[in-house]
PDB file of N, CA and C in Angstrom:
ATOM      1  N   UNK A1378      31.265  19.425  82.739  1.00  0.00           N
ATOM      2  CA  UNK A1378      31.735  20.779  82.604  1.00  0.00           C
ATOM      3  C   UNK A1378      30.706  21.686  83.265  1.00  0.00           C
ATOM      4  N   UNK A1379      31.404  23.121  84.088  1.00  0.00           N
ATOM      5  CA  UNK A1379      29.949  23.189  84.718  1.00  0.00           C
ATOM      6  C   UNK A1379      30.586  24.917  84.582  1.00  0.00           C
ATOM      7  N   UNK A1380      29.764  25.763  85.460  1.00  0.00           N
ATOM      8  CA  UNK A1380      30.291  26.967  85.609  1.00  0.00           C
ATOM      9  C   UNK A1380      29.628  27.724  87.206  1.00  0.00           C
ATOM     10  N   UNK A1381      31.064  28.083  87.875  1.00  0.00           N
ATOM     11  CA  UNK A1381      30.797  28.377  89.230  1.00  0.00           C
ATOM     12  C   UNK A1381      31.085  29.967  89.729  1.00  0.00           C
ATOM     13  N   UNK A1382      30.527  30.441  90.764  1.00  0.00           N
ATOM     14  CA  UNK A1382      31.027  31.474  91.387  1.00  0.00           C
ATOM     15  C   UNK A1382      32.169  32.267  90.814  1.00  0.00           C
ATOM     16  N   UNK A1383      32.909  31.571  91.137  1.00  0.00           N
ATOM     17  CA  UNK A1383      34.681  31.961  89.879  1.00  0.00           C
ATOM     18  C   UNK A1383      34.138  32.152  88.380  1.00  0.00           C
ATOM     19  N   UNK A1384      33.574  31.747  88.116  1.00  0.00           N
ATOM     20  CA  UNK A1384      33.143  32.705  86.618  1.00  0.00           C
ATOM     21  C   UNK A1384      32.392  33.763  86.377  1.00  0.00           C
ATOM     22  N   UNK A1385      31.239  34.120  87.701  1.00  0.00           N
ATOM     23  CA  UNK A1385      30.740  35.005  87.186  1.00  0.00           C
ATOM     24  C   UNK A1385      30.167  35.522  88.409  1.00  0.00           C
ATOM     25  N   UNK A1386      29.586  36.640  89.124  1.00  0.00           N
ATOM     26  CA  UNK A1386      29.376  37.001  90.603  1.00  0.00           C
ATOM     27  C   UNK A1386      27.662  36.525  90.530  1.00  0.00           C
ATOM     28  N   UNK A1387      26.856  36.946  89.610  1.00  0.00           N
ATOM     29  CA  UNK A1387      25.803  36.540  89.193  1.00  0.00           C
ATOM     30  C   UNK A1387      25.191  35.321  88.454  1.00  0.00           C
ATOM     31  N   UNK A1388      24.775  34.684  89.930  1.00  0.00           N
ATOM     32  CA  UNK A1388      24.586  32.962  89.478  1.00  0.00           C
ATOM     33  C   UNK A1388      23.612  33.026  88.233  1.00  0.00           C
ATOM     34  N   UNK A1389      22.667  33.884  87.696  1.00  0.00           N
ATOM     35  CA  UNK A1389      21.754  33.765  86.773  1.00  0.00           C
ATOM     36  C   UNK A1389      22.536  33.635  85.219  1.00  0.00           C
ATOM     37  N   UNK A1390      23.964  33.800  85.619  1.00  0.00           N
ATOM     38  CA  UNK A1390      24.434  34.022  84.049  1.00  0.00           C
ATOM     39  C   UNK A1390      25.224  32.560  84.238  1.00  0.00           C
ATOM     40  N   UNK A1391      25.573  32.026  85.355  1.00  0.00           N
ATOM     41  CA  UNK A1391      26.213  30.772  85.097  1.00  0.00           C
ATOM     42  C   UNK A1391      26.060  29.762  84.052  1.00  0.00           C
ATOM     43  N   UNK A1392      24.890  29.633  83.746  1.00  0.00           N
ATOM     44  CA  UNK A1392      24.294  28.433  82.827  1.00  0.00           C
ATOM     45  C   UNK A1392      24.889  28.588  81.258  1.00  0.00           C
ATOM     46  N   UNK A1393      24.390  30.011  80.864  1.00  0.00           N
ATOM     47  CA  UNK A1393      24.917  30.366  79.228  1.00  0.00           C
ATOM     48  C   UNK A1393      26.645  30.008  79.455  1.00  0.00           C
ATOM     49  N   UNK A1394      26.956  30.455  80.457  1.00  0.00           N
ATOM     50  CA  UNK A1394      28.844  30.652  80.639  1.00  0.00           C
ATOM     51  C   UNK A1394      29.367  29.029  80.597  1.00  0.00           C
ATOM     52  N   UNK A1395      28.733  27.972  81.435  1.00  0.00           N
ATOM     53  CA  UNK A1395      28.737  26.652  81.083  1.00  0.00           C
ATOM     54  C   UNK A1395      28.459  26.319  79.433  1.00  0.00           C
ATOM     55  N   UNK A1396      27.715  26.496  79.089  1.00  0.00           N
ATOM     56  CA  UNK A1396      27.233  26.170  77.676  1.00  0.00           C
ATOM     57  C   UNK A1396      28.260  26.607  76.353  1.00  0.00           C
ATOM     58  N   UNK A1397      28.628  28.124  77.166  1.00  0.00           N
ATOM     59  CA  UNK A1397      29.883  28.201  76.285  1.00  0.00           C
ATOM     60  C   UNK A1397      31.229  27.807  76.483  1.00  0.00           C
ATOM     61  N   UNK A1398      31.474  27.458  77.596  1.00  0.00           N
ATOM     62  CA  UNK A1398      32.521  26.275  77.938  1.00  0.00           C
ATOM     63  C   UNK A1398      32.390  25.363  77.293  1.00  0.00           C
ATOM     64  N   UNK A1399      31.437  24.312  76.896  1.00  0.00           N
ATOM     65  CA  UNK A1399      31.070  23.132  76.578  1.00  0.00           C
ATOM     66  C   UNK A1399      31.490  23.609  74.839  1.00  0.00           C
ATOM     67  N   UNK A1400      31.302  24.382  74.405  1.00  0.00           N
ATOM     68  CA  UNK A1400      30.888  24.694  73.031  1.00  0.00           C
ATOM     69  C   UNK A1400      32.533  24.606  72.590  1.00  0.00           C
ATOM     70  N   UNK A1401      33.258  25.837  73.104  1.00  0.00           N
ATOM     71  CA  UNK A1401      34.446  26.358  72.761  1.00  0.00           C
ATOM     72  C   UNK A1401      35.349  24.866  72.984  1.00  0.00           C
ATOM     73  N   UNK A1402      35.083  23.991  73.876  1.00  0.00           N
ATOM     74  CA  UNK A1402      36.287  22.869  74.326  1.00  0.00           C
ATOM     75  C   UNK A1402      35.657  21.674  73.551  1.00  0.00           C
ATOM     76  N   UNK A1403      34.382  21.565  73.312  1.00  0.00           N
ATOM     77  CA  UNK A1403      34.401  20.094  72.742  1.00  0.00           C
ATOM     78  C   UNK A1403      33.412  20.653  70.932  1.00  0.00           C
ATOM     79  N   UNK A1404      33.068  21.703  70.801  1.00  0.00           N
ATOM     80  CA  UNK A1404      32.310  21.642  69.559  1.00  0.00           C
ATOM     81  C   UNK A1404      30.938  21.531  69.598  1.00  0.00           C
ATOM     82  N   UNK A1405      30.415  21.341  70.696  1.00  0.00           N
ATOM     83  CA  UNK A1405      28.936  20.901  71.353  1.00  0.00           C
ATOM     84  C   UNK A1405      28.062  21.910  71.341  1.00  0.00           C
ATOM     85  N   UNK A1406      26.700  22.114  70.860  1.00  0.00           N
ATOM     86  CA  UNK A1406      25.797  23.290  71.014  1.00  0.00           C
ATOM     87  C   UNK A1406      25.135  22.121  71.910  1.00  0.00           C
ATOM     88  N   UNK A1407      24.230  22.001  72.972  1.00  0.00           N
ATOM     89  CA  UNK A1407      23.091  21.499  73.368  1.00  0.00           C
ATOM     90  C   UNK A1407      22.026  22.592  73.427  1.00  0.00           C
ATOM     91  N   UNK A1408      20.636  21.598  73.866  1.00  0.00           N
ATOM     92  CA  UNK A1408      19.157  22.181  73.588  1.00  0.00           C
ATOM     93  C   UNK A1408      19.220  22.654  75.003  1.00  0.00           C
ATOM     94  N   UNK A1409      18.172  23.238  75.188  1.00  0.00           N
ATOM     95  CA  UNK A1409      17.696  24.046  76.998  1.00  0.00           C
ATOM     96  C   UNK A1409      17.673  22.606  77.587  1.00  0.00           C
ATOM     97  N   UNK A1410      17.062  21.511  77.305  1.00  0.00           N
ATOM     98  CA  UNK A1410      16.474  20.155  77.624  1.00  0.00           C
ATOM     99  C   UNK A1410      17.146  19.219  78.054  1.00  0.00           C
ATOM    100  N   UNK A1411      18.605  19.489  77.293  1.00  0.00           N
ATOM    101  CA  UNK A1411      19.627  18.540  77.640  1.00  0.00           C
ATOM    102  C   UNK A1411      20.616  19.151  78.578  1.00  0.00           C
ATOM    103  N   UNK A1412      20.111  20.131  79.144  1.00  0.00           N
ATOM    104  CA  UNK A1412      21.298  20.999  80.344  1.00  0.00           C
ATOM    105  C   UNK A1412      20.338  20.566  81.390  1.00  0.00           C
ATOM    106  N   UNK A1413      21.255  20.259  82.623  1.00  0.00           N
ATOM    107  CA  UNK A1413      20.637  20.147  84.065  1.00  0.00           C
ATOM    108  C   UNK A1413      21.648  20.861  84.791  1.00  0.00           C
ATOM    109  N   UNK A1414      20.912  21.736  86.138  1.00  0.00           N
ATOM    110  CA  UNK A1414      21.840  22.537  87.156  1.00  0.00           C
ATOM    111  C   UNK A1414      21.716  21.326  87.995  1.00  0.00           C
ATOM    112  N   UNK A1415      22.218  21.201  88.610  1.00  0.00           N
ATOM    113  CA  UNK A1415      22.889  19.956  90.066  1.00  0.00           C
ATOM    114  C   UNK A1415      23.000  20.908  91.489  1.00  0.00           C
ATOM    115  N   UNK A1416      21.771  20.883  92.356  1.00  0.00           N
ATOM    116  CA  UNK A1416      22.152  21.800  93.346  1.00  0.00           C
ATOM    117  C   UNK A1416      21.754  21.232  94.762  1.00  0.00           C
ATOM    118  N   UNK A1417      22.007  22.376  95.489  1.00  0.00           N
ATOM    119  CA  UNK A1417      21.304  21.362  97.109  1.00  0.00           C
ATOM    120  C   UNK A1417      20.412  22.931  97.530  1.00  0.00           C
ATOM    121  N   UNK A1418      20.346  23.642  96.711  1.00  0.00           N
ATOM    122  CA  UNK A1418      19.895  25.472  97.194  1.00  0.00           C
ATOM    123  C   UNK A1418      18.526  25.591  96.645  1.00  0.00           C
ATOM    124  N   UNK A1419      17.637  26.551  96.777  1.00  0.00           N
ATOM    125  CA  UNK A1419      17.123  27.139  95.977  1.00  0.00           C
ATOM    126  C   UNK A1419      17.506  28.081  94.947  1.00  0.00           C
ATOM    127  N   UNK A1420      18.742  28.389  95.692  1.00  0.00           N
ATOM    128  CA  UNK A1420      19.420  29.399  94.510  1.00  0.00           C
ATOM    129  C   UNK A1420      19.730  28.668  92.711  1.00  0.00           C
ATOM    130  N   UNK A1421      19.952  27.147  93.067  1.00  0.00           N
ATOM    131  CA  UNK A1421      20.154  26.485  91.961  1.00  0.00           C
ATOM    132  C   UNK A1421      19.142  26.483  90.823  1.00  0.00           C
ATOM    133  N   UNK A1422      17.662  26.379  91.750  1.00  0.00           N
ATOM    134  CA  UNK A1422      16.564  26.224  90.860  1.00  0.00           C
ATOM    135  C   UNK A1422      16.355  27.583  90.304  1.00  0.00           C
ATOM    136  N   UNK A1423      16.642  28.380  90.885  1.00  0.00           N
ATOM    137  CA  UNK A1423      16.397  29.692  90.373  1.00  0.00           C
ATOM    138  C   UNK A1423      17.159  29.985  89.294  1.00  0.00           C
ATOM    139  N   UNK A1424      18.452  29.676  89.193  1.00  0.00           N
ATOM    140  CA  UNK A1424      19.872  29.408  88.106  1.00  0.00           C
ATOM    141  C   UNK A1424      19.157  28.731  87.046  1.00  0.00           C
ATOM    142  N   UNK A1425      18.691  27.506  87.142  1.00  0.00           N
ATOM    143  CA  UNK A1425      18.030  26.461  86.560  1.00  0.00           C
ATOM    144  C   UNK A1425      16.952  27.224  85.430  1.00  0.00           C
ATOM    145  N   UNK A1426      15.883  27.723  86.162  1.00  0.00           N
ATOM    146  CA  UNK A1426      14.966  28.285  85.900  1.00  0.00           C
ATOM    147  C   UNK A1426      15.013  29.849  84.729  1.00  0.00           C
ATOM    148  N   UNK A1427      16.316  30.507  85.220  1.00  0.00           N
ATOM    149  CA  UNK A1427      16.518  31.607  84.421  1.00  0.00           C
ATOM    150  C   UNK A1427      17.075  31.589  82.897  1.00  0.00           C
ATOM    151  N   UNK A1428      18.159  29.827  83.184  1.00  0.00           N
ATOM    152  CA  UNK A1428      18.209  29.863  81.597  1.00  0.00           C
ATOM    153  C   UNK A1428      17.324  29.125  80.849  1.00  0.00           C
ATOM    154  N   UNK A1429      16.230  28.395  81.211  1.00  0.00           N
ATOM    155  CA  UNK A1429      15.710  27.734  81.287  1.00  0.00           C
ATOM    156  C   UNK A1429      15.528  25.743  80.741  1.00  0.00           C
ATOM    157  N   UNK A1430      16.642  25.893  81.753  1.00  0.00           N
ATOM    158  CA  UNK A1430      17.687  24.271  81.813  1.00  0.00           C
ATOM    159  C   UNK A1430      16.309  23.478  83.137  1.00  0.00           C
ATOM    160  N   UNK A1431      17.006  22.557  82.705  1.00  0.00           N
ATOM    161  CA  UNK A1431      16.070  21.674  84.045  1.00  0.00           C
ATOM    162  C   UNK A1431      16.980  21.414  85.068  1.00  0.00           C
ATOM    163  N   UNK A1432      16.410  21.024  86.400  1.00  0.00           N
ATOM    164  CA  UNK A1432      17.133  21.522  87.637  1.00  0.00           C
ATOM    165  C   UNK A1432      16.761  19.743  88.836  1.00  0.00           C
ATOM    166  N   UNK A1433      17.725  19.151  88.920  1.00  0.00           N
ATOM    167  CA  UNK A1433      18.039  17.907  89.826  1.00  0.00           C
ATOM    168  C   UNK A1433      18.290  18.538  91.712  1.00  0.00           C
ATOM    169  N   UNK A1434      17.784  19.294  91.880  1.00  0.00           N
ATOM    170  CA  UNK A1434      17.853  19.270  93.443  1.00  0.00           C
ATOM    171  C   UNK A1434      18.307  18.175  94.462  1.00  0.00           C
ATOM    172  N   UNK A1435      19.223  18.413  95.308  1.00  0.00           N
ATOM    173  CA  UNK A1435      19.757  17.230  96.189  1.00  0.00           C
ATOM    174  C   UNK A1435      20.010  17.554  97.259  1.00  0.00           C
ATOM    175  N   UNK A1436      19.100  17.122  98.497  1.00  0.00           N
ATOM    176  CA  UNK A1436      19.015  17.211  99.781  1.00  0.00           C
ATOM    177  C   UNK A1436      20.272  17.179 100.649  1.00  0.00           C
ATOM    178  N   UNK A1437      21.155  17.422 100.367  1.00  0.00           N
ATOM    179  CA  UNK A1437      22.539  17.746 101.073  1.00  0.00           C
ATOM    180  C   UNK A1437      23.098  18.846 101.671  1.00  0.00           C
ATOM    181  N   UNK A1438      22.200  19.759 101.435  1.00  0.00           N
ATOM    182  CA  UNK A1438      22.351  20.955 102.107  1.00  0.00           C
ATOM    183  C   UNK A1438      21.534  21.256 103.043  1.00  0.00           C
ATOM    184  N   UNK A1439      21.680  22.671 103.758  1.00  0.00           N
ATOM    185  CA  UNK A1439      20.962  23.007 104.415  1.00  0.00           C
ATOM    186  C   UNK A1439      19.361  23.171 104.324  1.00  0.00           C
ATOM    187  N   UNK A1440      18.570  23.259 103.230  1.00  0.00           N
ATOM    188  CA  UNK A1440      17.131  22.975 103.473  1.00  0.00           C
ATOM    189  C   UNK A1440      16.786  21.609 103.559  1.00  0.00           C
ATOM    190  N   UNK A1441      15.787  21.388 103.835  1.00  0.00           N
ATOM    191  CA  UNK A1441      15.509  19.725 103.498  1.00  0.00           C
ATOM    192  C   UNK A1441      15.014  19.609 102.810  1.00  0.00           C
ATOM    193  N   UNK A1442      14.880  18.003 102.146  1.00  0.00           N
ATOM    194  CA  UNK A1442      14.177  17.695 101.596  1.00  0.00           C
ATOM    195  C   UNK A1442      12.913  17.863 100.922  1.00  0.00           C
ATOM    196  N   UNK A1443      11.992  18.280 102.081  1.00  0.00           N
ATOM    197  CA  UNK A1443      10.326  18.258 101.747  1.00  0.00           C
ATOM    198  C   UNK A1443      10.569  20.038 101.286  1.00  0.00           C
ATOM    199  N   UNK A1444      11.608  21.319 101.940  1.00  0.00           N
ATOM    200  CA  UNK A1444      12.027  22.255 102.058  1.00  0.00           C
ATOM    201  C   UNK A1444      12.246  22.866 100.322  1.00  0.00           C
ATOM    202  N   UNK A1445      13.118  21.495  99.773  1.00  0.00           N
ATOM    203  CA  UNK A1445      13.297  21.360  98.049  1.00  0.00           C
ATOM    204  C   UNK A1445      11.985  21.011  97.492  1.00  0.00           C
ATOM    205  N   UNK A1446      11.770  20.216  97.773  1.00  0.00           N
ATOM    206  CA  UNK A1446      10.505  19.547  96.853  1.00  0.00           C
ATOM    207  C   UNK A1446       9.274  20.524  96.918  1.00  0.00           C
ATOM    208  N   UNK A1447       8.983  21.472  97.880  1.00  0.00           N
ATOM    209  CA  UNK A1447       8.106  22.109  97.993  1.00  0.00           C
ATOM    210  C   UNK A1447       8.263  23.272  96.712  1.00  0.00           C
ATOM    211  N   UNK A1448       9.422  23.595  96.228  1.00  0.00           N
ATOM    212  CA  UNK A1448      10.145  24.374  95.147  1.00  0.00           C
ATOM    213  C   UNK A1448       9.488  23.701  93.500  1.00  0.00           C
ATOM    214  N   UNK A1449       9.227  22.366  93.574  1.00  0.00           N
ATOM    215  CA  UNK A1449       8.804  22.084  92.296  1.00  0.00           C
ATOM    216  C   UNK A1449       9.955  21.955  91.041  1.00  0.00           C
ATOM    217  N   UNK A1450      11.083  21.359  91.588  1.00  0.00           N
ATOM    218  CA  UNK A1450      12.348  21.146  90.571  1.00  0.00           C
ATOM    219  C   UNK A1450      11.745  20.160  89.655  1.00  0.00           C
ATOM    220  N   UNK A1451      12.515  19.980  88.793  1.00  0.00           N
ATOM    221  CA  UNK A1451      12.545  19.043  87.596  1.00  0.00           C
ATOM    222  C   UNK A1451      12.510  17.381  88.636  1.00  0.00           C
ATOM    223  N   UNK A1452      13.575  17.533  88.973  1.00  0.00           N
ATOM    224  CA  UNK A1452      13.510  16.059  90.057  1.00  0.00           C
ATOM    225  C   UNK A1452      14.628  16.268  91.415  1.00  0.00           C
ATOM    226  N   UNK A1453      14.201  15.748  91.556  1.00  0.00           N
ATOM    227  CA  UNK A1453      14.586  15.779  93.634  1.00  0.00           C
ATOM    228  C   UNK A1453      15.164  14.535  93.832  1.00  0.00           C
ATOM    229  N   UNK A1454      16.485  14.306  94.998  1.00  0.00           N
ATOM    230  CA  UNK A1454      16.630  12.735  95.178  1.00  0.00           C
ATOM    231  C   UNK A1454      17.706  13.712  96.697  1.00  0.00           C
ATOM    232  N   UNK A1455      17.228  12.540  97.763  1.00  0.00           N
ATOM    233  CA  UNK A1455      17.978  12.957  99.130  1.00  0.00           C
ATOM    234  C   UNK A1455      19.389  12.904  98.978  1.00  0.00           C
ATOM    235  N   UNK A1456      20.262  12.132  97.953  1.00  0.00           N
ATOM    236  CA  UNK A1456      21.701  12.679  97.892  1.00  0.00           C
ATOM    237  C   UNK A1456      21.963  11.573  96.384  1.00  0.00           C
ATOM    238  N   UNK A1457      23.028  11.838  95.899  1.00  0.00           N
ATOM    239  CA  UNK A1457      23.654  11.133  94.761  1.00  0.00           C
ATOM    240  C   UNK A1457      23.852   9.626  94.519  1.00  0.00           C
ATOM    241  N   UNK A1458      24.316   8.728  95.760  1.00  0.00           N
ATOM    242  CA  UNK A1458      24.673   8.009  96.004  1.00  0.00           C
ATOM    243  C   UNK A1458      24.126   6.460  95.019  1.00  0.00           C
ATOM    244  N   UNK A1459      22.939   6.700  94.487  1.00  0.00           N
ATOM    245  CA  UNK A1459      22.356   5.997  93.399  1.00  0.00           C
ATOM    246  C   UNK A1459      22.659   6.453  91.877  1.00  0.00           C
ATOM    247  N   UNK A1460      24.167   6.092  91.887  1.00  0.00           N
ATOM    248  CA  UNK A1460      24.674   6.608  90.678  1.00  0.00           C
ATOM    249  C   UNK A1460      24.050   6.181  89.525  1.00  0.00           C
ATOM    250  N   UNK A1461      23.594   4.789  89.118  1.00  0.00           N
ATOM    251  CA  UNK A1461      22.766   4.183  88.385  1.00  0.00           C
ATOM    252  C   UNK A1461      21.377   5.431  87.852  1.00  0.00           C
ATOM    253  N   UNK A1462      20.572   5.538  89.640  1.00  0.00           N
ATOM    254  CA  UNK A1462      19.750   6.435  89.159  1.00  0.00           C
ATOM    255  C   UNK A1462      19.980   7.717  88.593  1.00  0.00           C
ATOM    256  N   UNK A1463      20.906   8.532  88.966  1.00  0.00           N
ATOM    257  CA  UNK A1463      21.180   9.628  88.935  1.00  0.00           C
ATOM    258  C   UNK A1463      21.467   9.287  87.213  1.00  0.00           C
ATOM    259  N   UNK A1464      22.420   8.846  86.644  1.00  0.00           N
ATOM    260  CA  UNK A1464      22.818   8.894  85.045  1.00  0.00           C
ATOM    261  C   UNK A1464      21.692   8.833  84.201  1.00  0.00           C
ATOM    262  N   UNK A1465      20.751   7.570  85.100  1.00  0.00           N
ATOM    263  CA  UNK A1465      19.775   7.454  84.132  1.00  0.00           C
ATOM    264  C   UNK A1465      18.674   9.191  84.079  1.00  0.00           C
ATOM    265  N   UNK A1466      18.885   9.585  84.863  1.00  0.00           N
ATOM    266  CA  UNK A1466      17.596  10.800  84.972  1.00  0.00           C
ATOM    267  C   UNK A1466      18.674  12.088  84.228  1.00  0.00           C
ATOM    268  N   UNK A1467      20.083  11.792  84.524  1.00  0.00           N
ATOM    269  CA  UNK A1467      20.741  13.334  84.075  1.00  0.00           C
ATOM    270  C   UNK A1467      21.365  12.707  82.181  1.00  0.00           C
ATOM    271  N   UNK A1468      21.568  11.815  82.195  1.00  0.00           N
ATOM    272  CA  UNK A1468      22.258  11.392  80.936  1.00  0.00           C
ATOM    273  C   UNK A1468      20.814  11.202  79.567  1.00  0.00           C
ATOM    274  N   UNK A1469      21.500  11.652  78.398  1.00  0.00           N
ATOM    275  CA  UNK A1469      20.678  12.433  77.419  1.00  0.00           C
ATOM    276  C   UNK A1469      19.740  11.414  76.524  1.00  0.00           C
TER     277      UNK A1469
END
């Protein structure tokens, strides 16, 4: 469940607006700890950072790699494709 553009013009409020998605449809409060933003931007980490969720950066976009990592996210990986890894680092 996530929350995008279409919910709100100001990416800094996305995160609470997810959280209350999650809440209202399944009954779920989570901690800051157990939320991750999923991005390929800096704009994500910044999203990440404002509610203060942890932030998976993924080299699929236009910066690169070393471009992300220089940002200091929670964790970095050049694209998804290691689904194994990815669950194990995003799953609670």
């Amino acid at each position: 469940m996530g929350a995008y553009g279409s919910d709100h013009a100001d990416r800094n409020e996305l995160v609470p607006i997810a959280m209350a998605k999650v809440e209202q449809a399944r009954g779920l409060r989570y901690k800051p700890d157990d939320v991750w933003v999923v991005g390929d931007a800096p704009n994500d980490l910044a999203c990440a950072r404002a509610a203060g969720v942890r932030c998976l950066l993924v080299a699929t976009g236009r910066p690169t790699f070393d471009e992300l990592e220089a940002l200091h996210p929670d964790a970095i990986r050049h694209d998804l494709s290691d689904v194994d890894d990815i669950y194990g680092l995003l799953a609670p």
